[in-house]
Coordinates of C-alpha atoms in Angstrom, one line a residue:
M8 CA 17.5 -12.1 -6.4
K9 CA 20.9 -11.1 -7.6
S10 CA 23.6 -11.3 -5.0
Y11 CA 27.3 -10.5 -5.1
R12 CA 30.5 -12.1 -3.9
Y13 CA 33.7 -10.1 -3.2
K14 CA 37.1 -11.8 -2.7
I15 CA 39.1 -11.2 0.5
S16 CA 42.6 -12.7 0.5
I17 CA 44.2 -14.0 3.7
I18 CA 47.6 -15.7 4.2
I19 CA 47.6 -18.8 6.3
S20 CA 51.0 -20.4 7.1
T21 CA 51.4 -24.0 8.1
F22 CA 54.7 -25.9 7.7
L23 CA 54.6 -24.4 4.2
I24 CA 52.8 -21.2 3.3
I25 CA 49.2 -21.9 2.2
T26 CA 47.4 -18.9 0.7
I27 CA 43.6 -19.1 1.2
A28 CA 41.3 -16.5 -0.4
F29 CA 38.1 -15.9 1.4
T30 CA 35.1 -14.6 -0.4
S31 CA 32.0 -12.9 1.1
L32 CA 28.7 -12.1 -0.6
R33 CA 28.5 -8.4 0.0
M34 CA 30.2 -5.3 -1.3
T35 CA 33.4 -4.1 0.1
S36 CA 35.5 -1.5 -1.8
N37 CA 38.8 -2.5 -3.5
Y38 CA 37.7 -6.1 -4.2
T39 CA 36.7 -7.6 -7.5
S40 CA 33.3 -9.2 -7.7
T41 CA 31.5 -12.2 -9.2
S42 CA 27.8 -12.8 -9.1
K43 CA 25.2 -15.6 -9.0
I44 CA 21.5 -15.6 -9.7
N45 CA 18.9 -17.2 -7.4
K46 CA 15.8 -18.2 -9.4
N47 CA 12.5 -16.4 -8.7
Y48 CA 13.9 -13.4 -6.9
D49 CA 15.1 -10.0 -8.1
W50 CA 17.3 -7.5 -6.5
L51 CA 16.4 -3.8 -7.2
T52 CA 19.4 -1.4 -7.4
P53 CA 19.0 1.1 -4.5
N54 CA 19.8 4.7 -4.3
P55 CA 23.4 4.3 -2.9
S56 CA 23.1 7.4 -0.7
K57 CA 19.9 6.3 1.0
S58 CA 18.4 3.0 2.2
S59 CA 17.7 -0.1 0.2
A60 CA 14.4 -1.7 -0.9
S61 CA 13.6 -5.0 -2.4
V62 CA 10.6 -6.9 -3.7
I63 CA 10.8 -10.3 -1.9
W64 CA 7.9 -12.3 -3.4
P65 CA 8.3 -13.9 -6.8
V66 CA 9.5 -11.7 -9.6
N67 CA 6.6 -9.7 -11.2
G68 CA 4.2 -10.6 -8.3
T69 CA 2.2 -13.3 -6.7
P70 CA -1.0 -14.2 -8.6
I71 CA -4.1 -13.8 -6.5
G72 CA -7.0 -14.2 -9.0
L73 CA -6.3 -15.9 -12.3
S74 CA -9.7 -17.3 -13.1
S75 CA -11.5 -16.7 -16.4
G76 CA -13.1 -13.3 -17.0
H77 CA -12.1 -10.0 -15.4
Q78 CA -10.8 -9.7 -11.9
G79 CA -10.7 -6.0 -10.9
S80 CA -11.2 -3.3 -8.4
P81 CA -8.9 -4.9 -5.7
Q82 CA -8.9 -3.6 -2.1
L83 CA -6.9 -4.9 0.8
I84 CA -6.4 -4.6 4.5
S85 CA -3.8 -6.0 6.9
D86 CA -4.9 -9.3 8.5
G87 CA -3.2 -8.3 11.8
D88 CA -0.5 -11.0 11.4
K89 CA 1.8 -9.4 8.7
G90 CA -0.3 -10.7 5.9
V91 CA -3.3 -9.2 4.0
I92 CA -6.9 -9.9 3.0
I93 CA -7.7 -8.9 -0.5
V94 CA -11.2 -8.5 -2.1
W95 CA -12.1 -7.9 -5.7
G96 CA -14.9 -8.0 -8.3
D97 CA -14.8 -11.3 -10.3
G98 CA -16.3 -12.2 -13.7
R99 CA -15.4 -15.9 -13.8
N100 CA -19.1 -17.0 -13.7
L101 CA -21.0 -16.0 -16.8
T102 CA -24.2 -17.4 -15.3
T103 CA -24.4 -15.2 -12.2
G104 CA -22.6 -12.1 -13.6
N105 CA -19.9 -10.3 -11.8
D106 CA -19.3 -11.6 -8.2
I107 CA -17.2 -10.8 -5.2
Y108 CA -14.2 -12.9 -4.2
A109 CA -11.5 -12.7 -1.5
Q110 CA -8.1 -14.2 -0.6
R111 CA -5.8 -14.0 2.3
L112 CA -2.0 -14.0 2.0
N113 CA 0.5 -14.7 4.8
S114 CA 3.7 -12.7 5.3
S115 CA 5.5 -14.8 2.7
G116 CA 2.8 -14.2 0.0
D117 CA 1.3 -17.7 0.2
P118 CA -2.5 -17.9 -0.3
Q119 CA -4.2 -19.1 2.8
W120 CA -7.7 -19.7 1.3
T121 CA -8.9 -21.6 -1.8
A122 CA -6.9 -21.0 -4.9
N123 CA -8.1 -18.0 -6.8
G124 CA -10.2 -16.9 -3.8
V125 CA -13.3 -17.7 -1.8
P126 CA -16.7 -16.5 -2.9
I127 CA -18.1 -13.7 -0.8
C128 CA -21.2 -13.1 -3.0
I129 CA -22.3 -15.1 -6.1
E130 CA -25.9 -13.9 -6.4
L131 CA -27.5 -13.3 -9.8
N132 CA -26.7 -10.1 -11.7
T133 CA -23.8 -7.8 -10.9
Q134 CA -22.0 -7.3 -7.6
F135 CA -18.9 -5.0 -7.8
V136 CA -16.8 -2.2 -6.3
P137 CA -16.1 -4.0 -2.9
Q138 CA -14.7 -2.3 0.1
L139 CA -13.5 -3.9 3.4
V140 CA -12.4 -3.2 6.9
S141 CA -10.9 -5.5 9.6
D142 CA -13.2 -7.2 12.0
G143 CA -10.5 -7.1 14.7
E144 CA -10.1 -10.9 14.7
G145 CA -8.1 -11.6 11.6
G146 CA -11.1 -11.5 9.3
A147 CA -13.0 -8.7 7.4
I148 CA -16.3 -7.0 6.9
I149 CA -16.9 -6.5 3.2
I150 CA -19.5 -4.3 1.4
W151 CA -20.3 -3.9 -2.3
E152 CA -22.8 -2.5 -4.8
D153 CA -25.4 -5.0 -5.7
Y154 CA -27.9 -5.4 -8.6
R155 CA -29.7 -8.6 -7.7
N156 CA -33.1 -7.0 -7.0
P157 CA -35.7 -6.7 -9.8
N158 CA -35.8 -2.9 -9.8
D159 CA -32.0 -2.7 -10.2
I160 CA -32.1 -2.6 -14.0
S161 CA -29.5 0.1 -14.6
L162 CA -26.5 1.7 -13.0
E163 CA -28.9 4.2 -11.4
N164 CA -30.6 1.4 -9.4
S165 CA -28.3 -0.5 -7.0
D166 CA -28.3 -1.6 -3.4
L167 CA -25.7 -2.2 -0.8
Y168 CA -24.9 -5.5 0.9
A169 CA -22.3 -6.7 3.4
Q170 CA -20.7 -9.9 4.5
K171 CA -18.2 -11.0 7.2
V172 CA -15.5 -13.5 6.5
N173 CA -13.4 -15.0 9.3
S174 CA -9.6 -15.6 9.3
S175 CA -10.2 -19.0 7.7
G176 CA -12.1 -17.6 4.7
D177 CA -15.6 -18.8 6.0
T178 CA -18.5 -16.3 5.5
Q179 CA -20.2 -15.6 8.8
W180 CA -23.5 -13.9 8.0
T181 CA -26.5 -14.7 5.8
A182 CA -25.5 -16.4 2.5
G183 CA -25.3 -13.7 -0.2
G184 CA -24.8 -11.0 2.3
V185 CA -26.8 -8.7 4.7
P186 CA -28.7 -5.8 3.0
I187 CA -27.4 -2.4 4.2
S188 CA -29.7 -0.4 2.0
I189 CA -32.3 -1.7 -0.5
S190 CA -34.1 1.6 -1.1
R191 CA -35.2 2.6 -4.6
G192 CA -32.7 4.3 -6.8
F193 CA -28.9 4.3 -6.5
Q194 CA -26.9 3.4 -3.4
G195 CA -23.2 3.3 -4.1
N196 CA -19.8 5.0 -3.7
S197 CA -19.7 3.4 -0.3
Q198 CA -17.0 3.5 2.3
L199 CA -16.7 1.9 5.7
I200 CA -14.7 2.0 9.0
S201 CA -14.5 -0.1 12.0
D202 CA -17.0 0.9 14.8
G203 CA -14.4 -0.2 17.4
A204 CA -16.6 -3.1 18.6
G205 CA -16.2 -5.7 15.8
G206 CA -18.7 -4.1 13.5
A207 CA -18.6 -1.3 11.0
I208 CA -20.0 2.2 10.1
I209 CA -20.9 2.5 6.4
I210 CA -21.7 5.6 4.4
W211 CA -22.8 6.0 0.8
R212 CA -24.2 8.2 -1.9
D213 CA -28.0 7.7 -2.1
G214 CA -30.5 8.5 -4.8
R215 CA -33.7 7.3 -3.2
D216 CA -35.5 10.5 -3.9
L217 CA -34.9 10.0 -7.6
T218 CA -34.0 13.7 -8.2
E219 CA -30.8 14.5 -6.4
Y220 CA -28.2 12.5 -4.4
D221 CA -28.0 12.5 -0.6
I222 CA -25.6 10.9 1.9
Y223 CA -26.8 8.1 4.2
A224 CA -25.1 6.0 6.9
Q225 CA -25.6 2.7 8.7
R226 CA -23.9 0.8 11.5
I227 CA -23.7 -3.0 11.5
S228 CA -22.8 -5.1 14.4
S229 CA -20.2 -7.9 14.5
G230 CA -23.1 -10.4 14.2
G231 CA -24.5 -8.7 11.1
A232 CA -27.4 -6.8 12.7
R233 CA -28.2 -3.3 11.4
Q234 CA -28.0 -0.9 14.4
W235 CA -29.7 2.2 12.9
A236 CA -32.8 2.9 10.9
L237 CA -33.8 0.5 8.1
N238 CA -32.0 1.5 4.9
G239 CA -29.8 4.0 6.9
I240 CA -29.9 7.4 8.5
P241 CA -29.6 10.7 6.6
V242 CA -26.3 12.6 6.8
L243 CA -27.1 15.1 4.0
T244 CA -30.6 15.7 2.6
I245 CA -30.8 19.2 1.2
G246 CA -31.5 18.3 -2.4
S247 CA -28.0 19.3 -3.7
H248 CA -25.4 17.2 -5.4
S249 CA -23.3 15.4 -2.8
N250 CA -19.7 14.4 -3.7
N251 CA -19.8 12.7 -7.1
M252 CA -16.9 10.6 -6.1
G253 CA -18.5 9.6 -2.8
P254 CA -18.2 10.8 0.8
Q255 CA -15.3 9.8 3.0
L256 CA -15.2 9.0 6.7
I257 CA -12.9 8.3 9.6
S258 CA -13.5 7.2 13.2
D259 CA -14.1 10.0 15.7
G260 CA -12.4 7.9 18.4
A261 CA -15.6 7.5 20.4
G262 CA -17.5 4.9 18.4
G263 CA -18.9 7.4 15.8
A264 CA -17.5 8.9 12.6
I265 CA -16.5 12.2 10.9
I266 CA -17.7 12.4 7.4
V267 CA -16.6 14.8 4.6
W268 CA -18.1 15.5 1.2
R269 CA -18.6 18.2 -1.5
D270 CA -21.9 19.7 -2.4
D271 CA -23.2 22.7 -4.4
R272 CA -25.7 24.3 -2.0
I273 CA -24.0 27.7 -2.4
F274 CA -24.5 29.4 -5.8
G275 CA -24.0 26.1 -7.6
D276 CA -20.3 25.9 -6.8
Y277 CA -18.9 22.8 -5.1
D278 CA -17.7 23.4 -1.6
I279 CA -16.5 21.1 1.2
F280 CA -18.7 20.2 4.1
A281 CA -18.4 17.8 7.1
Q282 CA -20.5 16.1 9.7
R283 CA -19.9 14.1 12.9
I284 CA -22.3 11.3 13.9
S285 CA -22.3 9.5 17.2
S286 CA -22.2 5.8 17.9
G287 CA -26.0 5.9 18.0
G288 CA -26.3 7.6 14.6
T289 CA -27.1 11.1 15.8
S290 CA -25.6 14.1 14.0
Q291 CA -23.3 16.1 16.3
W292 CA -22.7 19.2 14.2
A293 CA -25.0 21.5 12.3
T294 CA -27.8 19.9 10.3
N295 CA -26.5 18.9 6.8
G296 CA -23.0 19.6 8.0
I297 CA -20.5 22.4 8.7
S298 CA -18.6 24.4 6.0
I299 CA -15.0 23.4 5.7
S300 CA -14.3 25.6 2.7
N301 CA -16.7 27.8 0.7
A302 CA -14.1 29.8 -1.2
G303 CA -14.9 30.9 -4.7
S304 CA -15.3 28.4 -7.6
T305 CA -14.9 24.7 -7.0
Q306 CA -13.5 22.7 -4.1
E307 CA -13.7 18.9 -4.6
H308 CA -12.2 15.5 -3.9
P309 CA -11.9 15.8 -0.1
Q310 CA -10.0 13.3 2.0
L311 CA -9.5 13.2 5.7
I312 CA -7.6 11.6 8.6
S313 CA -7.9 11.8 12.4
D314 CA -6.0 14.6 14.1
G315 CA -5.5 12.2 17.1
A316 CA -7.7 14.4 19.4
G317 CA -11.2 13.6 18.1
G318 CA -11.1 16.0 15.2
A319 CA -9.9 15.7 11.6
I320 CA -7.5 17.1 9.0
I321 CA -9.1 17.5 5.6
V322 CA -7.4 18.0 2.3
W323 CA -9.0 18.8 -1.1
R324 CA -8.6 20.1 -4.6
D325 CA -9.3 23.8 -4.9
G326 CA -10.1 26.2 -7.8
R327 CA -10.5 29.4 -5.8
D328 CA -8.1 31.3 -8.1
G329 CA -10.6 31.1 -10.9
I330 CA -7.9 30.6 -13.5
P331 CA -9.1 28.1 -16.2
G332 CA -7.1 24.9 -15.9
K333 CA -5.6 25.7 -12.5
M334 CA -6.5 23.7 -9.4
D335 CA -4.5 23.8 -6.1
I336 CA -4.4 21.7 -2.9
Y337 CA -5.7 23.1 0.4
A338 CA -6.2 21.7 3.9
Q339 CA -8.1 22.4 7.1
K340 CA -8.2 21.1 10.6
V341 CA -11.5 20.8 12.5
N342 CA -11.8 19.9 16.1
S343 CA -14.2 17.5 17.8
S344 CA -16.8 20.2 18.1
G345 CA -16.7 21.1 14.4
I346 CA -14.7 24.3 14.7
S347 CA -12.1 25.0 12.1
Q348 CA -8.6 25.4 13.6
W349 CA -6.6 26.9 10.7
T350 CA -7.1 29.8 8.3
V351 CA -10.7 30.3 7.1
N352 CA -11.3 28.2 4.0
G353 CA -8.0 26.3 4.6
V354 CA -4.2 26.7 4.2
P355 CA -2.5 26.2 0.9
I356 CA -0.5 23.0 0.4
C357 CA 0.4 23.5 -3.3
T358 CA -0.4 26.5 -5.6
L359 CA 1.9 25.7 -8.5
S360 CA 0.7 26.6 -12.0
G361 CA -1.4 24.0 -13.8
S362 CA -3.7 21.6 -12.1
Q363 CA -3.1 19.5 -9.0
W364 CA -5.1 16.3 -8.6
S365 CA -6.0 13.4 -6.3
P366 CA -4.7 14.5 -2.8
Q367 CA -4.3 11.8 -0.3
L368 CA -3.0 12.0 3.3
I369 CA -2.0 10.1 6.4
S370 CA -1.3 11.1 10.0
D371 CA 2.2 12.1 10.9
G372 CA 1.5 10.8 14.4
M373 CA 2.0 14.2 16.0
G374 CA -1.2 16.0 15.1
G375 CA -0.2 16.9 11.6
A376 CA -0.3 15.2 8.2
L377 CA 1.7 13.8 5.3
I378 CA 0.0 14.7 2.0
A379 CA 0.7 13.4 -1.5
W380 CA -0.9 14.4 -4.8
R381 CA -0.2 14.4 -8.5
G382 CA 0.1 17.5 -10.7
N383 CA 2.0 19.7 -13.1
T384 CA 1.3 22.0 -16.0
K385 CA 1.2 19.4 -18.8
I386 CA 2.0 16.1 -17.2
Y387 CA 1.2 14.6 -13.8
D388 CA 4.1 14.0 -11.5
V389 CA 3.9 13.0 -7.8
Y390 CA 4.5 15.4 -5.0
T391 CA 4.4 15.3 -1.2
Q392 CA 4.3 17.7 1.7
K393 CA 4.2 17.6 5.5
I394 CA 2.2 19.9 7.6
N395 CA 2.4 20.2 11.4
S396 CA -0.5 20.5 13.8
N397 CA -0.8 24.2 13.2
G398 CA -1.1 23.8 9.4
V399 CA 2.4 25.0 8.6
S400 CA 4.2 23.3 5.7
Q401 CA 7.4 21.6 6.9
W402 CA 9.1 20.8 3.7
T403 CA 9.9 22.7 0.4
I404 CA 7.1 25.2 -0.5
N405 CA 4.6 23.5 -2.8
G406 CA 6.0 20.1 -2.0
I407 CA 8.7 17.7 -2.8
Q408 CA 8.7 16.1 -6.2
I409 CA 8.6 12.3 -5.9
S410 CA 8.5 11.4 -9.6
N411 CA 9.7 13.6 -12.5
I412 CA 8.4 12.2 -15.7
S413 CA 10.5 14.7 -17.7
D414 CA 13.4 12.6 -16.5
T415 CA 11.8 9.5 -17.9
P416 CA 10.3 10.3 -21.4
E417 CA 9.2 6.7 -21.7
Y418 CA 6.4 7.6 -19.3
S419 CA 3.7 10.3 -19.3
K420 CA 1.2 10.7 -16.5
A421 CA 1.1 9.4 -12.9
E422 CA -2.3 8.1 -11.6
N423 CA -3.9 6.1 -8.9
L424 CA -1.8 7.5 -6.1
Q425 CA -2.0 5.8 -2.6
L426 CA 0.2 6.2 0.5
I427 CA 0.7 4.6 3.9
S428 CA 3.0 5.3 6.9
D429 CA 6.5 3.8 6.7
G430 CA 6.4 3.2 10.5
K431 CA 9.2 5.9 10.9
E432 CA 7.1 9.1 10.6
G433 CA 7.6 9.0 6.8
I434 CA 5.5 7.6 3.9
I435 CA 5.5 4.8 1.3
I436 CA 3.8 5.9 -1.9
V437 CA 2.5 3.8 -4.8
W438 CA 1.3 5.0 -8.2
S439 CA 0.9 3.9 -11.8
S440 CA 2.5 5.7 -14.8
Y441 CA 1.5 5.5 -18.4
Q442 CA 4.1 3.9 -20.6
N443 CA 4.0 5.6 -24.0
S444 CA 5.8 2.8 -25.9
S445 CA 3.5 0.0 -24.9
P446 CA 1.0 1.7 -24.4
S447 CA 0.3 0.4 -20.8
Y448 CA 0.5 1.4 -17.2
K449 CA 3.4 0.4 -14.8
T450 CA 3.3 0.6 -11.1
F451 CA 6.0 2.3 -9.0
T452 CA 6.7 2.9 -5.3
Q453 CA 8.8 5.3 -3.3
R454 CA 9.6 6.1 0.3
V455 CA 10.1 9.6 1.8
N456 CA 11.5 9.8 5.3
S457 CA 10.3 12.1 8.2
T458 CA 12.6 15.0 7.0
G459 CA 11.4 14.9 3.4
D460 CA 14.3 12.9 1.9
I461 CA 13.7 10.5 -0.9
Q462 CA 15.0 7.1 0.2
W463 CA 14.8 4.8 -2.8
I464 CA 15.9 5.0 -6.4
V465 CA 15.1 8.2 -8.4
N466 CA 11.5 8.1 -9.8
G467 CA 10.6 5.1 -7.7
I468 CA 11.0 1.3 -7.8
S469 CA 9.2 -0.6 -10.5
I470 CA 7.0 -3.3 -8.9
S471 CA 6.7 -5.5 -12.0
S472 CA 8.4 -5.6 -15.4
A473 CA 5.8 -8.0 -16.8
S474 CA 4.2 -7.3 -20.2
G475 CA 0.9 -5.4 -20.4
S476 CA -0.4 -3.1 -17.7
Q477 CA 0.0 -3.1 -14.0
N478 CA -2.5 -0.6 -12.9
N479 CA -4.9 0.6 -10.1
P480 CA -2.4 -0.3 -7.2
K481 CA -3.4 -0.4 -3.6
L482 CA -1.1 -0.9 -0.6
V483 CA -1.1 -1.6 3.2
T484 CA 1.7 -1.9 5.7
D485 CA 3.3 -5.3 6.0
G486 CA 3.7 -4.8 9.8
E487 CA 7.5 -4.5 9.4
E488 CA 8.0 -1.0 8.0
G489 CA 7.4 -2.2 4.4
A490 CA 4.4 -2.6 2.2
I491 CA 2.2 -5.1 0.5
I492 CA 0.9 -3.9 -2.9
V493 CA -1.9 -5.3 -5.0
W494 CA -2.9 -4.3 -8.5
E495 CA -4.9 -5.2 -11.7
D496 CA -2.8 -6.9 -14.3
N497 CA -3.4 -7.8 -18.0
R498 CA -0.2 -9.6 -18.8
A499 CA -2.1 -12.7 -19.9
S500 CA -4.5 -10.9 -22.2
P501 CA -5.1 -7.3 -23.3
F502 CA -8.8 -7.9 -22.8
L503 CA -8.8 -9.4 -19.4
R504 CA -7.5 -8.4 -16.0
D505 CA -6.1 -10.5 -13.2
I506 CA -5.0 -9.6 -9.6
Y507 CA -1.4 -9.8 -8.5
A508 CA 0.4 -8.8 -5.3
Q509 CA 4.0 -8.0 -4.2
K510 CA 5.8 -7.2 -1.0
V511 CA 8.4 -4.4 -0.7
I512 CA 10.7 -4.2 2.3
E513 CA 13.4 -1.8 3.3
H514 CA 16.4 -3.3 4.9
T515 CA 20.1 -3.3 5.5
L516 CA 21.9 -5.9 3.4
P517 CA 23.7 -8.6 5.3
T518 CA 27.4 -8.1 5.5
S519 CA 30.5 -10.1 6.4
N520 CA 33.6 -9.0 8.3
H521 CA 37.1 -9.4 6.7
P522 CA 39.3 -11.7 8.7
S523 CA 42.9 -10.8 8.9
D524 CA 45.7 -13.0 7.6
I525 CA 46.3 -16.0 9.7
D526 CA 49.6 -17.8 10.7
A527 CA 48.4 -21.4 10.7
K528 CA 51.2 -22.9 12.7
N529 CA 49.2 -25.0 15.2
G530 CA 46.9 -26.9 12.8
D531 CA 43.8 -25.8 14.7
E532 CA 43.2 -22.4 13.3
I533 CA 39.7 -21.3 12.3
I534 CA 38.1 -18.7 10.1
N535 CA 36.0 -16.3 12.3
W536 CA 33.6 -15.1 9.8
I537 CA 30.9 -12.9 11.4
L538 CA 27.7 -12.0 9.5
S539 CA 25.5 -9.0 10.4
D540 CA 22.0 -8.0 9.3
D541 CA 19.1 -6.0 10.6
L542 CA 16.8 -9.0 10.3
G543 CA 18.9 -11.0 12.8
G544 CA 20.1 -13.9 10.8
G545 CA 19.8 -16.2 7.8
Y546 CA 21.6 -19.1 6.1
Y547 CA 25.2 -19.6 4.9
R548 CA 27.5 -22.2 3.3
V549 CA 31.2 -22.3 2.7
L550 CA 32.9 -23.5 -0.5
A551 CA 36.5 -24.5 -1.0
N552 CA 38.6 -25.6 -3.9
D553 CA 40.6 -28.8 -4.1
S554 CA 44.2 -29.3 -5.4
S555 CA 42.8 -29.3 -9.0
G556 CA 41.1 -25.9 -8.5
N557 CA 37.6 -27.4 -8.4
F558 CA 35.2 -26.0 -5.8
Y559 CA 33.3 -28.3 -3.4
I560 CA 31.0 -27.7 -0.5
W561 CA 33.1 -27.4 2.6
Q562 CA 30.2 -26.6 4.9
N563 CA 26.6 -26.9 3.6
W564 CA 23.7 -24.5 4.2
Q565 CA 23.1 -23.8 7.9
P566 CA 21.7 -21.0 9.9
W567 CA 23.7 -18.0 11.1
I568 CA 22.8 -15.6 13.9
N569 CA 23.5 -11.9 13.8
N570 CA 27.1 -10.9 14.9
T571 CA 27.9 -14.4 16.1
P572 CA 31.3 -15.9 15.0
L573 CA 30.8 -18.9 12.6
V574 CA 34.0 -20.7 13.5
I575 CA 34.9 -22.2 10.1
P576 CA 37.6 -24.9 10.3
I577 CA 40.4 -25.1 7.7
N578 CA 41.3 -28.1 5.6
Y579 CA 44.8 -29.1 6.5
T580 CA 44.9 -32.4 4.5
E581 CA 46.6 -30.8 1.5
I582 CA 49.3 -28.1 1.1
G583 CA 48.7 -25.5 -1.6
S584 CA 46.7 -22.3 -2.4
Y585 CA 43.0 -22.6 -1.8
N586 CA 39.9 -20.3 -2.1
Y587 CA 37.3 -20.4 0.6
T588 CA 34.0 -18.7 -0.3
I589 CA 31.2 -17.9 2.1
E590 CA 27.7 -17.6 0.5
Y591 CA 24.9 -16.1 2.7
Y592 CA 21.5 -14.6 2.7
D593 CA 19.2 -13.2 5.3
L594 CA 15.7 -14.3 6.4
Y595 CA 14.2 -12.5 3.4
N596 CA 16.5 -14.4 1.0
L597 CA 18.5 -11.2 0.4

């Protein structure tokens, strides 16, 4: 962390006049500054007209998985205690093939489990593409694609398994995991949510009929028992192509789920469909789902969030204009009965020229949504829009531009977009951009407040300046209006990937008051320095110089409390001109 000292001169009179210059660490206009560097931390220059953000774990990130072989496809959730649980695919063991490992970090970024992670599944052959959800008790339920069985001889033959890990990193179910579906053919592209009772509802793309792909679902209890039919219940079985990127789901608020996907049942064009299933696994809407959008040409890549009233807001990529190379972003709201609430086939979110990609969304907490996507005519910048509960855009038409790659010719496209709530009705976004000069990917983050104002530096804060690529970022809230971000990293080798993490917080920098000149006639005068900070306190020390001009520690490091006078005594043993310097930082070492 780089911090800054600014001099404040105060006259103190004893029997002779003694001039003592006081110095505080934080910026005040009209004073000259000096600086010092604290090892292992870095201060990121903020947008001065907005709020400030800093990375507060070690520079360039905390290593999570540094074992031999590839570590990739990280996913993470909050641990419920301001830390995170991270899961990834791991190639350290050449004997068993790719395995599944996990790690927990506390709020300071310290690993809580075995170094480089605890094994979740180390069965023979490949296990990869893990997903996870909280178990509600500080642990996680984890699912993955699995090729352990003899018939799983290609990527078109895989099964699904699950495991539960507690807050201490101990697996809770059968060693190697509980089978979710071991039907013939492909089971993959899985997603899961909490069932609200310590278990999970899981959906996946399923190729058991060996001709087309369907969608199946399963519920598993907190004890690892399957609750629905062996190998899952059908959600979609019409012989058409389900979403090639996999179905998505959210809780319906009543122990069941709302699921969305694309399929080509109508004239071979991909459209958007949805289904609701109860806690008992029964479909609640029309068989094989209701139409969300069947506009002309292709609709694809749907995502959804709860509307807070038992329904959902769904966003997708849309080619209804029929113009080659042009794809827009549309959205629709469906209530708990499966009835669309907005314009038939959805409301436009962005219809700019060129192609829009990868829409993501979160709830605005008021029945609407905050949406982000990437798009442009030739390069992919990042955009965002807010819609209210009636589907009306609240910000600039076609969205607010978050990153403008034309301003930074070093970078070309933005990819791997993710977003979360900032806890203040705004969003924190993370993405990776391709660095032309390396070539490599670098990860950036930005915050947009509830009124659509960009809060951090233009084009986003760089999460790591390490060599190589920092790519495929994921993020969750840190529980304190900031974010914890995890990514794949190949700084150690261009041929191998490791897992790193970083924490970003928004804050008010601690500040000092500026004591007035003092007439020191009584010999008992003090310096009433007062420090203020939004985190409530930190640590400080005071330096002073001797008659030869050499600085020494007048008061060593000790805690300070927000807006409480420090009552610093003055050294009256010598007459002369002396400098007193207060150095301070807050609870995040800022």
